[in-house]
C-alpha positions as protocol buffer text, in pm:
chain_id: "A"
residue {
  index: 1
  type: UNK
  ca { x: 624 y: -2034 z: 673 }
}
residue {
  index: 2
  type: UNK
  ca { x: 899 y: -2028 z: 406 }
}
residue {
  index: 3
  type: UNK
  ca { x: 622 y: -1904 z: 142 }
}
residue {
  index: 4
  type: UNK
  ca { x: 534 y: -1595 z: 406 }
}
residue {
  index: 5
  type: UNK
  ca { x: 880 y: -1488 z: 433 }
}
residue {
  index: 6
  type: UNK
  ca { x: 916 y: -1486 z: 79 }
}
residue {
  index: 7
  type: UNK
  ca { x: 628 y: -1286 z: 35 }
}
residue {
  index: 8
  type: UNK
  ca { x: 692 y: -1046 z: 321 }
}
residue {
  index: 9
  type: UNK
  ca { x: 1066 y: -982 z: 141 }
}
residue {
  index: 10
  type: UNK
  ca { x: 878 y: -937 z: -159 }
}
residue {
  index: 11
  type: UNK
  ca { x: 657 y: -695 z: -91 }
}
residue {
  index: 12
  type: UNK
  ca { x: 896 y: -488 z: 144 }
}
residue {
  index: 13
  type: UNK
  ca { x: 1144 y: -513 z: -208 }
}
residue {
  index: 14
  type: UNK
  ca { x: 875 y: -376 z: -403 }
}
residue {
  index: 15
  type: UNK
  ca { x: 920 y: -29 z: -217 }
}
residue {
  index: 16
  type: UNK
  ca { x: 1310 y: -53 z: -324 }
}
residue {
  index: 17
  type: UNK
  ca { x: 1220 y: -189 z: -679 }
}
residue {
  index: 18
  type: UNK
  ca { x: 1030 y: 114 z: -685 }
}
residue {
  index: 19
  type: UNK
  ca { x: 1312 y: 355 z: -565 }
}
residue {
  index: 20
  type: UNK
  ca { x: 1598 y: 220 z: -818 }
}
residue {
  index: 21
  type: UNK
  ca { x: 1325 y: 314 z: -1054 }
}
residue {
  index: 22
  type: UNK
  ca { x: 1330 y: 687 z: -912 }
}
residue {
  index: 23
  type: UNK
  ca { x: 1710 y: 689 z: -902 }
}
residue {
  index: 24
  type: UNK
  ca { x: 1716 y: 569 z: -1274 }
}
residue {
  index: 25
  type: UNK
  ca { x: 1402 y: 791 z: -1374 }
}
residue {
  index: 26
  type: UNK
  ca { x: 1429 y: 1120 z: -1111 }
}
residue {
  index: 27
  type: UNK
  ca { x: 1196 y: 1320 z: -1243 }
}
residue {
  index: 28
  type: UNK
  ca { x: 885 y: 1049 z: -1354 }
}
residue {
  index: 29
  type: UNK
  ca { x: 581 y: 1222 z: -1505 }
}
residue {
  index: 30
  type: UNK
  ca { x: 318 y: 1301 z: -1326 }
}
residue {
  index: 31
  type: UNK
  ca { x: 102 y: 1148 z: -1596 }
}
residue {
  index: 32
  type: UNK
  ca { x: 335 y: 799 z: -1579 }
}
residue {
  index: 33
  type: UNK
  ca { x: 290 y: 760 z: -1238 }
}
residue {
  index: 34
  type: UNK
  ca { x: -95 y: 849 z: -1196 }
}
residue {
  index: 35
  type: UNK
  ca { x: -132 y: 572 z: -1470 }
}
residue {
  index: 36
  type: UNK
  ca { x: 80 y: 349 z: -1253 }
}
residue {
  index: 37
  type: UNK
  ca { x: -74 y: 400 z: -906 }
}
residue {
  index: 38
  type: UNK
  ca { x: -432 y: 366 z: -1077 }
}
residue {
  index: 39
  type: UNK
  ca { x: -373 y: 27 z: -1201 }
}
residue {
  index: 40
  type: UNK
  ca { x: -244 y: -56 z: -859 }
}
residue {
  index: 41
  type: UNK
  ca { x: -542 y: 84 z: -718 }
}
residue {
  index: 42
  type: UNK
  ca { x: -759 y: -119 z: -918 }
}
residue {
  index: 43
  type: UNK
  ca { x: -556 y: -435 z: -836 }
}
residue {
  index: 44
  type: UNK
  ca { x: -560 y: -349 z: -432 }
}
residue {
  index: 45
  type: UNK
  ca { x: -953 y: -268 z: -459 }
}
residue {
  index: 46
  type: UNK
  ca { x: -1015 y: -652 z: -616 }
}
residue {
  index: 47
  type: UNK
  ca { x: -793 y: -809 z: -382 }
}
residue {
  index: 48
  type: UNK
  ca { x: -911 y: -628 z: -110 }
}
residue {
  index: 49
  type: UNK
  ca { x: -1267 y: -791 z: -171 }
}
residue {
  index: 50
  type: UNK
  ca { x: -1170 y: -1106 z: -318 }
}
residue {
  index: 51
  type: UNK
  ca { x: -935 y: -1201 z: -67 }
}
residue {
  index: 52
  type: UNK
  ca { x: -1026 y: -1024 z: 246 }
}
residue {
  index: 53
  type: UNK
  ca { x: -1372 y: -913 z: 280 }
}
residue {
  index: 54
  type: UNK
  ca { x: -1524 y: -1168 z: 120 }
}
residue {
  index: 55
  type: UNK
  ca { x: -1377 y: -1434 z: 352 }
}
residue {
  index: 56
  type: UNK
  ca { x: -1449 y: -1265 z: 669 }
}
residue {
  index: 57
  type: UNK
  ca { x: -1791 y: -1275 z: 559 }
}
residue {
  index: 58
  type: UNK
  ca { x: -1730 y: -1680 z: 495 }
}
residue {
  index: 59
  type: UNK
  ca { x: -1543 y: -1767 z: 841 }
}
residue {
  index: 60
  type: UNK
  ca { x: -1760 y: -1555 z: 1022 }
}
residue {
  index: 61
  type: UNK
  ca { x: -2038 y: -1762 z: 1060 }
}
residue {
  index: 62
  type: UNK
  ca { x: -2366 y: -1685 z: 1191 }
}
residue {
  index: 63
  type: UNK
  ca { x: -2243 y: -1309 z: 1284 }
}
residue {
  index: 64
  type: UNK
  ca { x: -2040 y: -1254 z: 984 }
}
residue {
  index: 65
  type: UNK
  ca { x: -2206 y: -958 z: 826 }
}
residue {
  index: 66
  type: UNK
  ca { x: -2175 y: -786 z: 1129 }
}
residue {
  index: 67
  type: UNK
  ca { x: -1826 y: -879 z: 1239 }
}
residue {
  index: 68
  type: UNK
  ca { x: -1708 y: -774 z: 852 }
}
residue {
  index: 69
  type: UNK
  ca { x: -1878 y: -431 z: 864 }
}
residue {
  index: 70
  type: UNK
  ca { x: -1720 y: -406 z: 1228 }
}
residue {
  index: 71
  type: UNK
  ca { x: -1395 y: -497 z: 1070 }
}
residue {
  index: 72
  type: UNK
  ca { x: -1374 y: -295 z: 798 }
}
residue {
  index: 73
  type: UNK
  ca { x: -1502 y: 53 z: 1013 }
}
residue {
  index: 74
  type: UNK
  ca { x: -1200 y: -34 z: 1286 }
}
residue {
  index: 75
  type: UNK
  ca { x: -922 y: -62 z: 1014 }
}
residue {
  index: 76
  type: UNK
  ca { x: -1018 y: 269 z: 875 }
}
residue {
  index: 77
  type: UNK
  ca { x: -1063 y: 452 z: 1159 }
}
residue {
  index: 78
  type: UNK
  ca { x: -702 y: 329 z: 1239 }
}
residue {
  index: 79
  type: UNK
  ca { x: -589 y: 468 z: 923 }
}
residue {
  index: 80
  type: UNK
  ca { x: -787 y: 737 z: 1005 }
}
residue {
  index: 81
  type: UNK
  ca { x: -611 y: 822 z: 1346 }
}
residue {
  index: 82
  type: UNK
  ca { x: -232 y: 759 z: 1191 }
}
residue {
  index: 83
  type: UNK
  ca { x: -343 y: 1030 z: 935 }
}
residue {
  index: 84
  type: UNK
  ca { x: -424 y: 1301 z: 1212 }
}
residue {
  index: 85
  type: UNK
  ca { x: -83 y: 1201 z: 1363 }
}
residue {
  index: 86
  type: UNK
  ca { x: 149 y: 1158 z: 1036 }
}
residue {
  index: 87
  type: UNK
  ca { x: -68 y: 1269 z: 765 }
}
residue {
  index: 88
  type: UNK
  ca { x: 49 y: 1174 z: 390 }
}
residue {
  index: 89
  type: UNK
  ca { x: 189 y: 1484 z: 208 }
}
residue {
  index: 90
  type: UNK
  ca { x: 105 y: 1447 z: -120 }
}
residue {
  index: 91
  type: UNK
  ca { x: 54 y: 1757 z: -213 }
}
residue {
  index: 92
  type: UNK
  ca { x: 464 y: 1838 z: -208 }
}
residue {
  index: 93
  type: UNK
  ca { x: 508 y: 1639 z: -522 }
}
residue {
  index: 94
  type: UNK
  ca { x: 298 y: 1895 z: -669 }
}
residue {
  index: 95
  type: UNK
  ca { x: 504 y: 2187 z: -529 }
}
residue {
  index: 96
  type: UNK
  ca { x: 820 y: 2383 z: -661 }
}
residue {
  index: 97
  type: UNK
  ca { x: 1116 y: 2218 z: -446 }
}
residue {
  index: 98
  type: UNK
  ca { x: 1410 y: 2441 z: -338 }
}
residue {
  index: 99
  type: UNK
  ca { x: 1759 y: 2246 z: -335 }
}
residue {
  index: 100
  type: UNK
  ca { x: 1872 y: 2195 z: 62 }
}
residue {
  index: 101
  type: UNK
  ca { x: 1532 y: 2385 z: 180 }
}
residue {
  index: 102
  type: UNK
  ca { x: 1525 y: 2326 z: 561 }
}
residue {
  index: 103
  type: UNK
  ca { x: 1156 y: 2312 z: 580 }
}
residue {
  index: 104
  type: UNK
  ca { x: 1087 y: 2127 z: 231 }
}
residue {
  index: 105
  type: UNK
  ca { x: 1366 y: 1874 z: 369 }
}
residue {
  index: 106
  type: UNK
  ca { x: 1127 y: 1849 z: 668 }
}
residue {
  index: 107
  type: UNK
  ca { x: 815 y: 1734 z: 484 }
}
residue {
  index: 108
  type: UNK
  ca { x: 981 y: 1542 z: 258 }
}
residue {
  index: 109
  type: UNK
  ca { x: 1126 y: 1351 z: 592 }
}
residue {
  index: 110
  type: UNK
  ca { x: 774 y: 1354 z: 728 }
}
residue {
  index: 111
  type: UNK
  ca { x: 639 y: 1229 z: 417 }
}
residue {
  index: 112
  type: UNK
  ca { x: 866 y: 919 z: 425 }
}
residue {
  index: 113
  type: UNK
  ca { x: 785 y: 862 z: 789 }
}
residue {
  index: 114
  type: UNK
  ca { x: 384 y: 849 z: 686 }
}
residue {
  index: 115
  type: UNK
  ca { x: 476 y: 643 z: 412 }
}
residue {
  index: 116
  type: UNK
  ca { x: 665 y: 408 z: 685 }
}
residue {
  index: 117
  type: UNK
  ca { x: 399 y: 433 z: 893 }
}
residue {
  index: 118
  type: UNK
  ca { x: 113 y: 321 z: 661 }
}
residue {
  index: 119
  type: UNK
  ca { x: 309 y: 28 z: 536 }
}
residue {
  index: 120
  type: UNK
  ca { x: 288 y: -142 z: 900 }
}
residue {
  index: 121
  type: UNK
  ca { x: -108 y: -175 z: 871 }
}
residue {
  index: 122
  type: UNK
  ca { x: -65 y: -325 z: 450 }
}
residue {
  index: 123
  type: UNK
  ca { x: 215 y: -555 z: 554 }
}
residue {
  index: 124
  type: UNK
  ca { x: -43 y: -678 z: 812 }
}
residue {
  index: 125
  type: UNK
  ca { x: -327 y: -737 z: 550 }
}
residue {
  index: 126
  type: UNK
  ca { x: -76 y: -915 z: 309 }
}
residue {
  index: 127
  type: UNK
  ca { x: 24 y: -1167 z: 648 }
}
residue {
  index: 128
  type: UNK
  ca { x: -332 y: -1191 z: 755 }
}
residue {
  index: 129
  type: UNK
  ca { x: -420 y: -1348 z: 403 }
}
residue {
  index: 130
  type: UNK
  ca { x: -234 y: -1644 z: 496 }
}
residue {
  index: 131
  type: UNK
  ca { x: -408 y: -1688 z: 790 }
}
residue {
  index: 132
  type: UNK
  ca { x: -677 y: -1772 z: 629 }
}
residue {
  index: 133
  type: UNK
  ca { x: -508 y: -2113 z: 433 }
}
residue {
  index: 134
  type: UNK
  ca { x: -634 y: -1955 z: 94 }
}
residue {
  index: 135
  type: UNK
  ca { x: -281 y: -1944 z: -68 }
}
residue {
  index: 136
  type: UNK
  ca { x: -382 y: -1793 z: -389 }
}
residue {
  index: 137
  type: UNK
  ca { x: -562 y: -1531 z: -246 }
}
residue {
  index: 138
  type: UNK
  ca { x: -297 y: -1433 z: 2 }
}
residue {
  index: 139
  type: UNK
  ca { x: -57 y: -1446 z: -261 }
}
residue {
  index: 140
  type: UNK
  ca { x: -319 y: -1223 z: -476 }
}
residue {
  index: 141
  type: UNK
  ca { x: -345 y: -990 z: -182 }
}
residue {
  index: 142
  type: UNK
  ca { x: 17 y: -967 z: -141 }
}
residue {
  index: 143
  type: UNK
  ca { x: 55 y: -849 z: -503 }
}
residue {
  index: 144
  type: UNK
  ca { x: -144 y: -620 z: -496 }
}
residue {
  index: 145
  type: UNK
  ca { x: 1 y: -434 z: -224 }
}
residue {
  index: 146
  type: UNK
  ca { x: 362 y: -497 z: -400 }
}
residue {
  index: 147
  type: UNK
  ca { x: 223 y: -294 z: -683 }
}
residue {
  index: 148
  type: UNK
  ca { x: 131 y: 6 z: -540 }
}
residue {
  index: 149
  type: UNK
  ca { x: 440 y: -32 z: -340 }
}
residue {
  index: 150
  type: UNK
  ca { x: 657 y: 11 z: -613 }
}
residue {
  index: 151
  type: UNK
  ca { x: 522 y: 407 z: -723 }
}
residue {
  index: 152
  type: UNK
  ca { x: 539 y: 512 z: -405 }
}
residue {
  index: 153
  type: UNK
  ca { x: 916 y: 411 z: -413 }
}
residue {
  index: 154
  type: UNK
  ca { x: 958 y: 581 z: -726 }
}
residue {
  index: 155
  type: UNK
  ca { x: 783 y: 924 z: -584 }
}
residue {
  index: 156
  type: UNK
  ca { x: 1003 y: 943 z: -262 }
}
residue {
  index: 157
  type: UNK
  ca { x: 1354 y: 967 z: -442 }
}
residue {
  index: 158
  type: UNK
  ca { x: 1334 y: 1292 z: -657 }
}
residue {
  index: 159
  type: UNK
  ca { x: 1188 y: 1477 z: -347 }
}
residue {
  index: 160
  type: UNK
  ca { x: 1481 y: 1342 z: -128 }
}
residue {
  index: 161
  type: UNK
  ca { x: 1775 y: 1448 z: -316 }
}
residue {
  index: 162
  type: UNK
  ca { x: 1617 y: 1753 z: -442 }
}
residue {
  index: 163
  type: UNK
  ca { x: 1623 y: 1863 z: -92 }
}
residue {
  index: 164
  type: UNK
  ca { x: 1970 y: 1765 z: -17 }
}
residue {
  index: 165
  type: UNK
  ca { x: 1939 y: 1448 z: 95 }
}
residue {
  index: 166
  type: UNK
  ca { x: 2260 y: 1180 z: -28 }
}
residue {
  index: 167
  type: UNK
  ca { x: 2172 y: 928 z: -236 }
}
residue {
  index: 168
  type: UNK
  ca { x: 2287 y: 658 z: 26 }
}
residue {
  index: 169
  type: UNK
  ca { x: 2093 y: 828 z: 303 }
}
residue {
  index: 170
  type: UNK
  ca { x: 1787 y: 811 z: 40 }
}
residue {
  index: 171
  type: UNK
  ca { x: 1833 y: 475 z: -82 }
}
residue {
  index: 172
  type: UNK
  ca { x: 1846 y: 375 z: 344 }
}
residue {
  index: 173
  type: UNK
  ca { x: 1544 y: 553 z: 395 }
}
residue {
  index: 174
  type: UNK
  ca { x: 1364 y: 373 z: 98 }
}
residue {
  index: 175
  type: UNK
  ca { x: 1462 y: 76 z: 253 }
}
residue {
  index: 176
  type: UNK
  ca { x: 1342 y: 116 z: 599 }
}
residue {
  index: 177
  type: UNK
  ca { x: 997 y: 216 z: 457 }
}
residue {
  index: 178
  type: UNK
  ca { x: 1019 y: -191 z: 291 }
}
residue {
  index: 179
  type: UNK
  ca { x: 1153 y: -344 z: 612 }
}
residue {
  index: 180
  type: UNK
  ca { x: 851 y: -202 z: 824 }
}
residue {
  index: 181
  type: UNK
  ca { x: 598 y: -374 z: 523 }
}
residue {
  index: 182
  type: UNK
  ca { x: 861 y: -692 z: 590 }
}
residue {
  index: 183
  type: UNK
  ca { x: 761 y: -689 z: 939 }
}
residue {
  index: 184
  type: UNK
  ca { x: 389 y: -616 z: 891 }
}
residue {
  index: 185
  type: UNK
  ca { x: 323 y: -878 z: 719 }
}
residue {
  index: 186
  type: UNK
  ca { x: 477 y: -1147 z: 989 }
}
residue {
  index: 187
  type: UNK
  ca { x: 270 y: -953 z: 1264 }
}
residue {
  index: 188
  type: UNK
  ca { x: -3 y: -1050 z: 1049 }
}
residue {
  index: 189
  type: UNK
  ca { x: 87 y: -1368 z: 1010 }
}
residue {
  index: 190
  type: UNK
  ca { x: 138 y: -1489 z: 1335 }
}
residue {
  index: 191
  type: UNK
  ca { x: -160 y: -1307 z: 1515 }
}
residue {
  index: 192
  type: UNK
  ca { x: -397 y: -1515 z: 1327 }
}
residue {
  index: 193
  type: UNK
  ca { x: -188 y: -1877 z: 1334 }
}
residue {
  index: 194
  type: UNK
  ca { x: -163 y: -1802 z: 1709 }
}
residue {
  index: 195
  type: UNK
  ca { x: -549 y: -1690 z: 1753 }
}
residue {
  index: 196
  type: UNK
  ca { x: -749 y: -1824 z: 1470 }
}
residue {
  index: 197
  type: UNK
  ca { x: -1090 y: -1703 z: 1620 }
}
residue {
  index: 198
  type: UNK
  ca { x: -1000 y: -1359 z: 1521 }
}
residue {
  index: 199
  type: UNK
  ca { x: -923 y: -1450 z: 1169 }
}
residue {
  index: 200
  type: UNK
  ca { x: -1269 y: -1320 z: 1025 }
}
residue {
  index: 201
  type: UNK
  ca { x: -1213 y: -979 z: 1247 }
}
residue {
  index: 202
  type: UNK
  ca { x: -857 y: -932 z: 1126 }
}
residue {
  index: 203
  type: UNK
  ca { x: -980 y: -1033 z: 763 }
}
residue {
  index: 204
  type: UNK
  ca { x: -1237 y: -731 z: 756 }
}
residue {
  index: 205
  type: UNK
  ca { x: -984 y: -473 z: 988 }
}
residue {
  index: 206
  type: UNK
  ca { x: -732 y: -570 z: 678 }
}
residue {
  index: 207
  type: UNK
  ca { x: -945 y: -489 z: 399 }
}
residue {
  index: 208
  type: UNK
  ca { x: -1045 y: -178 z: 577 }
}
residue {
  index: 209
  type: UNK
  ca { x: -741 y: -62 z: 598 }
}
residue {
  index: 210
  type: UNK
  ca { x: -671 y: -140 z: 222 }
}
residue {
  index: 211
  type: UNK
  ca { x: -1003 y: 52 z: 72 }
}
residue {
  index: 212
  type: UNK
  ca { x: -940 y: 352 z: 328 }
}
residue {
  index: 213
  type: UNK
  ca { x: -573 y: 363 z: 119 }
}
residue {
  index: 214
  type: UNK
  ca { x: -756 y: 317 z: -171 }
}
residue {
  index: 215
  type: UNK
  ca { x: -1033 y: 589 z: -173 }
}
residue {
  index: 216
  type: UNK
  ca { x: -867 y: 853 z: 67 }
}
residue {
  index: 217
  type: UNK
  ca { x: -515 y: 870 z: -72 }
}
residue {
  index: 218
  type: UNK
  ca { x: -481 y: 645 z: -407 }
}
residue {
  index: 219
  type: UNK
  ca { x: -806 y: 778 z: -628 }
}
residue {
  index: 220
  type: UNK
  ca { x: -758 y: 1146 z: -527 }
}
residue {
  index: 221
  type: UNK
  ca { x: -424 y: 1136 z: -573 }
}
residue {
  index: 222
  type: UNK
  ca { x: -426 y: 1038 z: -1007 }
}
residue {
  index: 223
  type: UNK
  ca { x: -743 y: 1238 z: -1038 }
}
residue {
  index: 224
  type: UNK
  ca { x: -572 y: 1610 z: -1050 }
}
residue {
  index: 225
  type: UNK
  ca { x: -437 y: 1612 z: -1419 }
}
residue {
  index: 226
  type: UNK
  ca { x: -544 y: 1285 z: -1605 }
}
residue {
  index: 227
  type: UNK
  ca { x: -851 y: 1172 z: -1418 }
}
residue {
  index: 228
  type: UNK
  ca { x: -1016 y: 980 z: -1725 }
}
residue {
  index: 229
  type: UNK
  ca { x: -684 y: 775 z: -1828 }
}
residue {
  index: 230
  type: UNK
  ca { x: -644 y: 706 z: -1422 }
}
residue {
  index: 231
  type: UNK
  ca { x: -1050 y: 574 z: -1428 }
}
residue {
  index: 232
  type: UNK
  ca { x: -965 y: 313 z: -1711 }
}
residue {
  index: 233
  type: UNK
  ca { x: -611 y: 232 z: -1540 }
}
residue {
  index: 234
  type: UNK
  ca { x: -804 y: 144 z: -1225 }
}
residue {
  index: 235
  type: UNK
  ca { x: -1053 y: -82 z: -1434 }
}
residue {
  index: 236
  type: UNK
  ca { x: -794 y: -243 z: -1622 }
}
residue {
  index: 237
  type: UNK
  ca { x: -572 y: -320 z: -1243 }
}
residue {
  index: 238
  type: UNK
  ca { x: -891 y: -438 z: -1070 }
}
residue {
  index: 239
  type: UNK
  ca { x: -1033 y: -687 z: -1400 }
}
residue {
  index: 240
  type: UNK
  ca { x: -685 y: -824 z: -1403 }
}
residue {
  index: 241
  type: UNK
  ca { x: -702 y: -927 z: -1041 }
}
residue {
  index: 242
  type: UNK
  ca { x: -1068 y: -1058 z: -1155 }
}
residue {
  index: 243
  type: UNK
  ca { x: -941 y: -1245 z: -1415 }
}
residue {
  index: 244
  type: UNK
  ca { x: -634 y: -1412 z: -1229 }
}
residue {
  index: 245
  type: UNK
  ca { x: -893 y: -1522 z: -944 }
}
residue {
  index: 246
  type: UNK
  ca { x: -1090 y: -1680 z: -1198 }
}
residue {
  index: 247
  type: UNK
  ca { x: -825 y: -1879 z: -1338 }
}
residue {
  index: 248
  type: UNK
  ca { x: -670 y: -1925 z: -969 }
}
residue {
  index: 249
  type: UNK
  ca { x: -991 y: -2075 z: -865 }
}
């Protein structure tokens, strides 16, 4: 239990890693950062297959291709629901930002409550990895999702106090978004010590969630400006993971 808490913390600080990084650095390149999110992408992909989908498959038993496929379509189309609710905003990064702009102050606050919003589901695959008594893997999960937690803390600073927001009301915000990972990952955790039979169905709804992040928001996002250096960044992220399994196992 100690090692999950740790873990949680961790990847809940990775998000406020990440934003002393954009206080330090307020204006990152959008080249830096696609570069950065890439290899995260790449690390998240492998550890969403290495640790997630491939053991649903392995404590599923006799239905286990079918309960993984099952798994994986639900945690997307849960993804795929918050989305229509609190979609992610992207596309405001990309956008000239007024100082204390009402309505660019408004999507940059609804940007940081998507980004809040999304973490709930990761923090839940990184707790549900430890369900499965596969340390190493959880642990591998877990990274993974600390990486690509630590760009998105970066992005959400500049935005924020661009639009008038005070540093300390910033830095809070940052932190909440970390805190609701924190918590996601002991839901996780405890809904599979206390029912183990779902463990294969939460395995598969986890690594669902983590390829729909992946594919619909991660890829398209580093593929406006430097799409080839982003392709080779993902490669490099997910062969690491490959690599760290190997030596793991």
């Amino acid at each position: 239990m100690k090692l999950v808490l740790l873990t949680a913390l961790g990847v809940g600080g990775a998000t406020l890693f990440g934003s002393i990084i954009g206080f330090l650095f307020k204006k990152i390149s959008h080249k830096f950062s696609d570069i950065v999110l890439s290899f995260a992408a790449g690390v998240m992909l492998a550890a969403a297959i290495l640790g997630l989908v491939l053991p649903s498959l392995e404590y599923g038993g006799k239905f286990g291709i079918l309960i993984t496929v099952v798994g994986i379509f639900a945690g997307a189309l849960c993804l795929n629901l918050i989305d229509k609710v609190v979609p992610h905003l992207h596309s405001i990064f990309g956008a000239e930002i007024k100082e204390h702009d009402n309505a660019t102050l408004s999507k940059v606050l609804l940007f940081v409550t998507a980004i809040a919003i999304h973490n709930l589901p990761e923090g839940i695959a990184a707790g549900v990895g430890f369900g499965s008594g596969d340390t190493a893997k959880a642990l591998l999960i877990a990274g993974g999702i600390a990486l690509q937690n630590i760009p998105e803390g970066m992005v959400i600073i500049g935005p924020m106090l661009a639009a008038g927001v005070s540093p300390k009301k910033t830095f809070v915000c940052a932190m909440i978004t970390g805190l609701v990972e924190v918590f996601g990952t002991l839901i996780g955790y405890f809904a599979v010590s206390v029912a183990s039979f779902i463990l294969p169905f939460a395995l598969a709804f986890a690594g669902g969630t983590m390829l729909y992040v992946i594919s619909d928001e991660m890829i398209p996002e580093t593929h406006h400006e430097n799409s080839r250096g982003a392709t080779y960044s993902l490669l490099v992220g997910f062969s690491v993971m490959l690599v760290t399994d190997f030596l793991l196992g």
